[in-house]
PDB file of C-alpha atoms in Angstrom:
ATOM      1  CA  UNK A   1     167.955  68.484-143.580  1.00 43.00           C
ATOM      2  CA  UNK A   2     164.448  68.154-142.452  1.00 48.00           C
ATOM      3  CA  UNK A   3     163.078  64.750-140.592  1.00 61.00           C
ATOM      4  CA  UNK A   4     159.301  65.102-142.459  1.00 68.00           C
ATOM      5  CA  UNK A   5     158.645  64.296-145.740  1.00 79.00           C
ATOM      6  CA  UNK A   6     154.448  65.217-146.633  1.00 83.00           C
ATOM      7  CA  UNK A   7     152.830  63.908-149.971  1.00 83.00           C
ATOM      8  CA  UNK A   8     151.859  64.962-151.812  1.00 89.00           C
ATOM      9  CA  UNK A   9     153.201  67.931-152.297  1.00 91.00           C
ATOM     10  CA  UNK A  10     150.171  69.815-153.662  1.00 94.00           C
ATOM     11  CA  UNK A  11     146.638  68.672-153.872  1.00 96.00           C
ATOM     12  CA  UNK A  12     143.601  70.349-155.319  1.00 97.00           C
ATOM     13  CA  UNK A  13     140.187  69.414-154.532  1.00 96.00           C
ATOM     14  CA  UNK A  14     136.375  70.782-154.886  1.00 97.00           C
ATOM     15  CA  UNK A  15     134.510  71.851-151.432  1.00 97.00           C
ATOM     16  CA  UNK A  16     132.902  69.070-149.927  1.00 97.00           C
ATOM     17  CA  UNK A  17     135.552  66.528-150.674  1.00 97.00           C
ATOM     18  CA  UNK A  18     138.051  64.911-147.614  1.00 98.00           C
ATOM     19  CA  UNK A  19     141.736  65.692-148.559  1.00 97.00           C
ATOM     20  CA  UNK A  20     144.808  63.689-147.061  1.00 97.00           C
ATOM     21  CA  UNK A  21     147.996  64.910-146.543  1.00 96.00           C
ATOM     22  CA  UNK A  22     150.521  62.059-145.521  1.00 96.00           C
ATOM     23  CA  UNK A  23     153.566  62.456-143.538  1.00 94.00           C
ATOM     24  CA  UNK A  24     156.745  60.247-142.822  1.00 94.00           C
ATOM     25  CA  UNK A  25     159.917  60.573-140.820  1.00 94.00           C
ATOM     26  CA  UNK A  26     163.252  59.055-140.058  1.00 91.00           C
ATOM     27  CA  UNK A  27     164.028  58.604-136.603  1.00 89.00           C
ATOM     28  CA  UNK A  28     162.186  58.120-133.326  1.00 89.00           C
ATOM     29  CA  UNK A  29     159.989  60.869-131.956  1.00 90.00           C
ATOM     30  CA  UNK A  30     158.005  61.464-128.734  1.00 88.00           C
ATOM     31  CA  UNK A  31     155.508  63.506-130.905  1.00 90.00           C
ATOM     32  CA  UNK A  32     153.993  64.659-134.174  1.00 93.00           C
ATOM     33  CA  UNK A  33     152.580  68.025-134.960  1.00 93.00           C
ATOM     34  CA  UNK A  34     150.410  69.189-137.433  1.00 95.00           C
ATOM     35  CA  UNK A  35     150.388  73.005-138.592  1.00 95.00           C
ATOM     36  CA  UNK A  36     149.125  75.021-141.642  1.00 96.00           C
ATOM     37  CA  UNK A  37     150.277  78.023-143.171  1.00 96.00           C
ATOM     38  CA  UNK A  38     147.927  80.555-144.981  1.00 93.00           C
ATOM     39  CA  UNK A  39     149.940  82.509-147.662  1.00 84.00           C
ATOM     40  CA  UNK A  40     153.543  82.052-146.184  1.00 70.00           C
ATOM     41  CA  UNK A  41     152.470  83.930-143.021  1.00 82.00           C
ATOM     42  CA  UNK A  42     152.616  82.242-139.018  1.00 86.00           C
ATOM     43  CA  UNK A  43     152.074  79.214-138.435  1.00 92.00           C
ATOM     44  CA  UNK A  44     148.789  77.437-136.845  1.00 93.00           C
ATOM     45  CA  UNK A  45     148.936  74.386-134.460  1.00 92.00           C
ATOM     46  CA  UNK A  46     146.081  72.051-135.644  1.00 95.00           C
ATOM     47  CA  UNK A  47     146.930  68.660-133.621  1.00 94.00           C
ATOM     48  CA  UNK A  48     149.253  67.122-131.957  1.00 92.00           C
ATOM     49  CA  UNK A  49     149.557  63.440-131.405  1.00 94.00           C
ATOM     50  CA  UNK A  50     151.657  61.795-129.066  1.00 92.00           C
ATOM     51  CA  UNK A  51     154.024  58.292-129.769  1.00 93.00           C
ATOM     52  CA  UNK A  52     151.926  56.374-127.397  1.00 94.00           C
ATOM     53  CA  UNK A  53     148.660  57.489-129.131  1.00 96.00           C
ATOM     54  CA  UNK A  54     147.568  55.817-132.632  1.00 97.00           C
ATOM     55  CA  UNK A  55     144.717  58.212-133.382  1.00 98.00           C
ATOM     56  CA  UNK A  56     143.051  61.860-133.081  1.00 97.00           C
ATOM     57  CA  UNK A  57     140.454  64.249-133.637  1.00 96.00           C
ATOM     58  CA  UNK A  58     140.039  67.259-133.772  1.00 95.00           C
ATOM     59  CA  UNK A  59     136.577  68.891-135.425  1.00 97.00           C
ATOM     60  CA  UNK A  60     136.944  67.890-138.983  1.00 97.00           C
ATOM     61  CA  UNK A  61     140.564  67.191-138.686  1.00 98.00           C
ATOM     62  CA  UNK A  62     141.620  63.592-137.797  1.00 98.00           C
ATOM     63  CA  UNK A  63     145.541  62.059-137.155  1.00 98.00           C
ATOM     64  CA  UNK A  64     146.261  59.044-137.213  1.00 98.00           C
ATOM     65  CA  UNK A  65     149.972  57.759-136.144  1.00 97.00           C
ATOM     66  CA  UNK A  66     151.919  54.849-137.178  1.00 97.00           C
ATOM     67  CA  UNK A  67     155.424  54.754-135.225  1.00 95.00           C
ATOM     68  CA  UNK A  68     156.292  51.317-136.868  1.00 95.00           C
ATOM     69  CA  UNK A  69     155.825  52.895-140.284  1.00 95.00           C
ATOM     70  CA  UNK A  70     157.380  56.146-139.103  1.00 95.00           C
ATOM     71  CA  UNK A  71     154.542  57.861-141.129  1.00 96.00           C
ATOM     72  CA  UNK A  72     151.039  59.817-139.951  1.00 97.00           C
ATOM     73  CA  UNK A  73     148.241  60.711-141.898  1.00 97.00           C
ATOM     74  CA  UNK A  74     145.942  64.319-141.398  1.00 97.00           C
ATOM     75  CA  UNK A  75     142.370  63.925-142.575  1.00 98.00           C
ATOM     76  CA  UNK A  76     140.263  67.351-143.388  1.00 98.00           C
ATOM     77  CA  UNK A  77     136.529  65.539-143.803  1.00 98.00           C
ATOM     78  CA  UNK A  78     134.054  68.397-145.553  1.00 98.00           C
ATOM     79  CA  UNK A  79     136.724  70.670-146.931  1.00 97.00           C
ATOM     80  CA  UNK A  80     135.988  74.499-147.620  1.00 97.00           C
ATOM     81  CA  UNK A  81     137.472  76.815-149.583  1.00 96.00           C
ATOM     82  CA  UNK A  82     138.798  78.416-146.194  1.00 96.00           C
ATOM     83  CA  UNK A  83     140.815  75.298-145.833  1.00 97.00           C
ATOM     84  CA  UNK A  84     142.886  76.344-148.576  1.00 97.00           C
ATOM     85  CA  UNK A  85     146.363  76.817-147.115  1.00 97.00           C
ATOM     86  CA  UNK A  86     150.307  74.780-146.775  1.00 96.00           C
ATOM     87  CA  UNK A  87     150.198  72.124-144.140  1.00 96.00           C
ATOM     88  CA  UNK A  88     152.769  71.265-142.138  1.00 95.00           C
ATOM     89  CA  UNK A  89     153.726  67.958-140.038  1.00 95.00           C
ATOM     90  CA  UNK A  90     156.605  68.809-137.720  1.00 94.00           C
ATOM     91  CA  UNK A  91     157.894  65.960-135.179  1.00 92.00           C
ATOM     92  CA  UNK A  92     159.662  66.718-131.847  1.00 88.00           C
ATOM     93  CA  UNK A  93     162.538  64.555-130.273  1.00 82.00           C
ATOM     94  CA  UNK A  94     162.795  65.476-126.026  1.00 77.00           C
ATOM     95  CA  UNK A  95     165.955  66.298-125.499  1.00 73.00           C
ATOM     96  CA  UNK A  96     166.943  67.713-121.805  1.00 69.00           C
ATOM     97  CA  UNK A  97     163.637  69.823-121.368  1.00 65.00           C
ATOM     98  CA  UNK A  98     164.397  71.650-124.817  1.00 70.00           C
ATOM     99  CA  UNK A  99     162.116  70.877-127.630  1.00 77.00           C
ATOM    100  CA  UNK A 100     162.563  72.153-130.976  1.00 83.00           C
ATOM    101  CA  UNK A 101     160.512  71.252-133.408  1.00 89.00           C
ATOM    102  CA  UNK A 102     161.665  69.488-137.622  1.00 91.00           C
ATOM    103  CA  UNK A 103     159.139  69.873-139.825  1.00 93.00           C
ATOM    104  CA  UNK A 104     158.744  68.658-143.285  1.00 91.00           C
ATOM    105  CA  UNK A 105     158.627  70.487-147.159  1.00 91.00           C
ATOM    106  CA  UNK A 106     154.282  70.876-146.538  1.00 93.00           C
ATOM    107  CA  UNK A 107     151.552  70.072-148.684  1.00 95.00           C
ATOM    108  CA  UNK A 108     149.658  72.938-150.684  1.00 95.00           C
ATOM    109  CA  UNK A 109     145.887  72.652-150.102  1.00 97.00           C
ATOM    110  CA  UNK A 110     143.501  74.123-152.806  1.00 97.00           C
ATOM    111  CA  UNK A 111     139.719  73.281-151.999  1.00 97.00           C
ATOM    112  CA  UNK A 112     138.276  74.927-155.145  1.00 96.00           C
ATOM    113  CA  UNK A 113     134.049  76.115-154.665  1.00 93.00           C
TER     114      UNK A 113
ATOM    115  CA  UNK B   1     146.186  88.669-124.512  1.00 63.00           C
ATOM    116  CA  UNK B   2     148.653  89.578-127.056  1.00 75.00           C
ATOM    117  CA  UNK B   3     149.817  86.638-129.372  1.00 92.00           C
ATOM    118  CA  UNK B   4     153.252  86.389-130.750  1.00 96.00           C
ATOM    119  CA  UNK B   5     154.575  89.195-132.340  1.00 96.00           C
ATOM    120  CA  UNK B   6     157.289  90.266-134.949  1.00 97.00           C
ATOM    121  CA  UNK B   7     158.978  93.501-136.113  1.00 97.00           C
ATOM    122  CA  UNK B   8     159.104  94.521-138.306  1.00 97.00           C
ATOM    123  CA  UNK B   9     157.009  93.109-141.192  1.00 96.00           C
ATOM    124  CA  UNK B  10     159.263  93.069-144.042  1.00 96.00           C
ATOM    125  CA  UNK B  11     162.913  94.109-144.738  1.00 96.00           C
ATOM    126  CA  UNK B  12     165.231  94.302-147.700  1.00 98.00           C
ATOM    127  CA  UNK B  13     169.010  94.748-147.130  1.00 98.00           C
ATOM    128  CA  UNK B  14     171.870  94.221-149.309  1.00 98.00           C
ATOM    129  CA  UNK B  15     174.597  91.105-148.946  1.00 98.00           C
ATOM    130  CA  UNK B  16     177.297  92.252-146.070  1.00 98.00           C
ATOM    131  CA  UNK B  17     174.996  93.731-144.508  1.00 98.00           C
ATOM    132  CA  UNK B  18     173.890  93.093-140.537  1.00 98.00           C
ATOM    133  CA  UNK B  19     169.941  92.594-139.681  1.00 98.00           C
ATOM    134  CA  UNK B  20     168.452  92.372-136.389  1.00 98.00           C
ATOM    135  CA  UNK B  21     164.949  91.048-136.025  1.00 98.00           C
ATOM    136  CA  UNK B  22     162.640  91.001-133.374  1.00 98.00           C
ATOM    137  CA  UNK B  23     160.123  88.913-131.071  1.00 98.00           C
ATOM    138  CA  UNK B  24     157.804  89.390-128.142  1.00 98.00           C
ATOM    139  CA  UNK B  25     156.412  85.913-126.905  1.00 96.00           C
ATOM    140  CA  UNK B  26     153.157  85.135-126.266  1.00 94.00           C
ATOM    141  CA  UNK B  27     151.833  86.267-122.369  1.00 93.00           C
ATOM    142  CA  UNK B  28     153.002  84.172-120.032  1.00 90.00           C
ATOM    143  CA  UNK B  29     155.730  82.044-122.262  1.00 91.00           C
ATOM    144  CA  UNK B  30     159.208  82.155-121.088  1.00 92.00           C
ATOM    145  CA  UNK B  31     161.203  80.193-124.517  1.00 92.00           C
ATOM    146  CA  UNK B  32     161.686  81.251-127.632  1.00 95.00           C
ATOM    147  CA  UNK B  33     162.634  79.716-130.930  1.00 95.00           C
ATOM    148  CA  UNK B  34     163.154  80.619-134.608  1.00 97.00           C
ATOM    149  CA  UNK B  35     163.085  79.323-137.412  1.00 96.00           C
ATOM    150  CA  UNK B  36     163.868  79.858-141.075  1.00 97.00           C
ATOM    151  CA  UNK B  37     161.336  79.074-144.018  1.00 96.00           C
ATOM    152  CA  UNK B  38     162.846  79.733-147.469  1.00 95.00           C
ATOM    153  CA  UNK B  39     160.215  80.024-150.125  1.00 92.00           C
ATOM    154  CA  UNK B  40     158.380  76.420-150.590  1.00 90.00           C
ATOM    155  CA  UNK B  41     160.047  74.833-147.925  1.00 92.00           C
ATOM    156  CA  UNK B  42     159.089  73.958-144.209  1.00 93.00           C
ATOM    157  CA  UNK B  43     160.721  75.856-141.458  1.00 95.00           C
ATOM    158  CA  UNK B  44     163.556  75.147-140.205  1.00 95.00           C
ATOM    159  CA  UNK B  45     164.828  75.300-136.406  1.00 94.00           C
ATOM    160  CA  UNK B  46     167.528  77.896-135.837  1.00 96.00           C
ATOM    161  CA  UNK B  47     167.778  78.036-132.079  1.00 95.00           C
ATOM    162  CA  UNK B  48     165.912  78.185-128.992  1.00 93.00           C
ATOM    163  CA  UNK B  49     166.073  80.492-125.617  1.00 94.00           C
ATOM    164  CA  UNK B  50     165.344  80.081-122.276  1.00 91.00           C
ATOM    165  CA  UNK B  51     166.482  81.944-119.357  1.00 90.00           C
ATOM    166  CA  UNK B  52     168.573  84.530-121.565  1.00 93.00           C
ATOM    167  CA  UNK B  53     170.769  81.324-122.674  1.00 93.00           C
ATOM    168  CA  UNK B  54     170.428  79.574-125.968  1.00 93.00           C
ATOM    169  CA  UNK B  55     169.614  75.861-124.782  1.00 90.00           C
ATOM    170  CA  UNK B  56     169.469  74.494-128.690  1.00 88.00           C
ATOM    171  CA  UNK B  57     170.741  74.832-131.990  1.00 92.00           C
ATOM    172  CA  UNK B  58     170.281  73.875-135.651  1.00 92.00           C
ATOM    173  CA  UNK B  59     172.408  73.577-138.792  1.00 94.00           C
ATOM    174  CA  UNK B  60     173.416  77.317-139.062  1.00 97.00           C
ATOM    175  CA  UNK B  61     176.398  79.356-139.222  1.00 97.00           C
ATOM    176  CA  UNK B  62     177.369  81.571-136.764  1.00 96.00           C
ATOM    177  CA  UNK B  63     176.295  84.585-138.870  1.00 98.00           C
ATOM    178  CA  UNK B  64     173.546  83.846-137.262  1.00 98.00           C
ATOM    179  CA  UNK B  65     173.315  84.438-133.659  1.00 97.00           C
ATOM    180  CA  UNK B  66     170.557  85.958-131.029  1.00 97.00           C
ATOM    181  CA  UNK B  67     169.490  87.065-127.614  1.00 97.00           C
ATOM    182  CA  UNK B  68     166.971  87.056-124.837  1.00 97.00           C
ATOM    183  CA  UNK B  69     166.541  89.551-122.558  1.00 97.00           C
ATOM    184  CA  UNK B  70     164.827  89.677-119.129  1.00 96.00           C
ATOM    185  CA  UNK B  71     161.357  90.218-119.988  1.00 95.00           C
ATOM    186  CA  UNK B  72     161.712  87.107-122.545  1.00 96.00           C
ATOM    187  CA  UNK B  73     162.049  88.884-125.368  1.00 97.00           C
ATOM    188  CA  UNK B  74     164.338  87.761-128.198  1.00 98.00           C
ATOM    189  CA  UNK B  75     166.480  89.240-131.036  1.00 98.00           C
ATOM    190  CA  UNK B  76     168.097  87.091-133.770  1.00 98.00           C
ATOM    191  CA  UNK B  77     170.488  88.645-135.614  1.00 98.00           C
ATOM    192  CA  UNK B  78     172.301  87.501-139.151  1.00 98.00           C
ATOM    193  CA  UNK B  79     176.026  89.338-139.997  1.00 98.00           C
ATOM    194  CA  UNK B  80     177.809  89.528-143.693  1.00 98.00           C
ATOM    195  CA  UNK B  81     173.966  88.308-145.161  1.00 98.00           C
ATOM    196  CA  UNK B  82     173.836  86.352-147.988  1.00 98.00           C
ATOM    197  CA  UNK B  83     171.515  86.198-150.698  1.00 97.00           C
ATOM    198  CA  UNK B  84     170.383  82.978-149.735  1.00 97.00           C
ATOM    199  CA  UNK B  85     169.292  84.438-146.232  1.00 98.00           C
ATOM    200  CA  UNK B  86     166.375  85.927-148.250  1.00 98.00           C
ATOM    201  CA  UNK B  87     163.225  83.983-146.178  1.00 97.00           C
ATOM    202  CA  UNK B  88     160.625  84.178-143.798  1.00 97.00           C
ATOM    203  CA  UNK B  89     161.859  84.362-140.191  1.00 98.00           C
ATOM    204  CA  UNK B  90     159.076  82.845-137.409  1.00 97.00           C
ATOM    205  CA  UNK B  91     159.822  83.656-133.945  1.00 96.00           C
ATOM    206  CA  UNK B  92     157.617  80.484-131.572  1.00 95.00           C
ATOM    207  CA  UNK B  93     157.181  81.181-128.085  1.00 93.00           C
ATOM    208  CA  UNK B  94     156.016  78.610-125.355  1.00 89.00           C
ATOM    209  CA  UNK B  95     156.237  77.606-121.893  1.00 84.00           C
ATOM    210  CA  UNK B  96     159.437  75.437-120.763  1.00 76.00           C
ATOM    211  CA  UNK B  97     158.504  72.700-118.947  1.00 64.00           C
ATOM    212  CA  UNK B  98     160.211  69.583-119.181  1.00 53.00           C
ATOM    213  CA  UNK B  99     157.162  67.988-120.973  1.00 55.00           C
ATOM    214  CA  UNK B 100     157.762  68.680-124.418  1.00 58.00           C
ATOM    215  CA  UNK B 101     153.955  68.305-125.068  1.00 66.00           C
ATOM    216  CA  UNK B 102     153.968  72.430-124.659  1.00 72.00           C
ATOM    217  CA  UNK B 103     152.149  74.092-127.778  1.00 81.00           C
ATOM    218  CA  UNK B 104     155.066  76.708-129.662  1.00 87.00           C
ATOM    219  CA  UNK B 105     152.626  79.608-130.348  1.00 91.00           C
ATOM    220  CA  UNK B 106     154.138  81.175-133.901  1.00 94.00           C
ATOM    221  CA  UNK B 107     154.298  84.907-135.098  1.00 95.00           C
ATOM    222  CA  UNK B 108     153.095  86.376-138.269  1.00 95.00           C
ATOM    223  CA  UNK B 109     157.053  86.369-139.578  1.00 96.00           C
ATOM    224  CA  UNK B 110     159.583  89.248-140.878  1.00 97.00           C
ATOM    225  CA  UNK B 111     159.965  88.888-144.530  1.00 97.00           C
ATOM    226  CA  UNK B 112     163.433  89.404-145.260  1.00 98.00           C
ATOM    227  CA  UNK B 113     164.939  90.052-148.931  1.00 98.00           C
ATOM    228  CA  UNK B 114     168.599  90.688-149.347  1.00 98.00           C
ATOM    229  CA  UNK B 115     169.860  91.760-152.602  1.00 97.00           C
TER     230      UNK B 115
END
């Protein structure tokens, strides 16, 4: 089973407006990873946000981290069309040096012109 | 500098059969993971190598089963497939290190069907 739940599930917005993508999780991690997906091809690392860290930026992307809540939030401000894609949050666990990564279901972007 | 890549592309087998698919890491990266991403879902972990040994594994049978070779490398094979094998197969590479804050670089995925 996966660790990452996102919601929604699918969004659709018009170019210009800031989409959210939420994320939550189940059990204690030492960090959370965002990705996207562009038409169930390879996967692109956005951000990644460490336990100790609450917030990030990135360009128009901003994280934010809430380990109490076991949840994180990804923030596309000014969204284009060519934002249109599956996002992914995927949390890791350290364990001995080897580091896989659980990732959630995604949320389906559409930024419409 | 080469990224991650994956042959081949796309495949379509039939159940019972055997599939090998294949992964050269990004330059410089010495682990390897894959994953499995049925249609809609998220990927999931299948296992990860590092110096030719698998160090982790997920929630899958041993039908499934792989290798590293020397030059990092990595094959993951499935036996007696399954129609619900049918996914997309990533291959990640990235750098061992201890840290865990090392970036998995993903490849474009083999597409496989079985019918």
């Amino acid at each position: 089973s996966q660790q990452g739940e996102e919601d929604p599930q699918a969004l659709s917005i018009q170019e210009g407006e800031n989409a959210t993508m939420n994320c939550s999780y189940k059990t204690s991690i030492n960090n959370l990873q965002w990705y996207r997906q562009n038409s169930g091809r390879g996967l692109v690392h956005l951000i990644l946000i460490r336990s100790n860290e609450r917030e990030k930026h990135s360009g128009r992307l901003r994280v934010t981290l809430d380990t109490s809540k076991k949840s994180s939030s990804l923030l596309i401000t000014a969204s284009r069309a060519a934002d249109t894609a599956s996002y992914f949050c995927a949390t890791v666990k350290f364990s001995g040096g080897y580091n896989k990564l659980i990732f959630g279901a995604g949320t389906r972007l559409a930024v419409h012109p | 500098d080469a990224g991650v890549t994956q042959s081949p592309t796309h495949l379509i087998k039939t159940r019972g059969q055997q599939v090998t698919l294949r992964c050269s890491p990004k330059s410089g990266h010495d682990t390897v993971s894959w994953y499995q991403q049925a249609l809609g879902q998220g990927p999931q972990f299948i296992f990860q190598y590092y110096e030719e040994e698998e160090r982790q594994r997920g929630n899958f049978p041993d039908r499934f089963s792989g290798h590293q070779f020397p030059n990092y490398s990595s094959e993951l094979n499935v036996n007696a497939l399954l129609l619900g094998d049918s996914a997309l197969y990533l291959c990640a590479s990235s750098l061992a290190g201890g840290s865990g804050y090392n970036e998995q670089f993903f490849g474009p995925g083999t597409r496989l069907t079985v019918l």
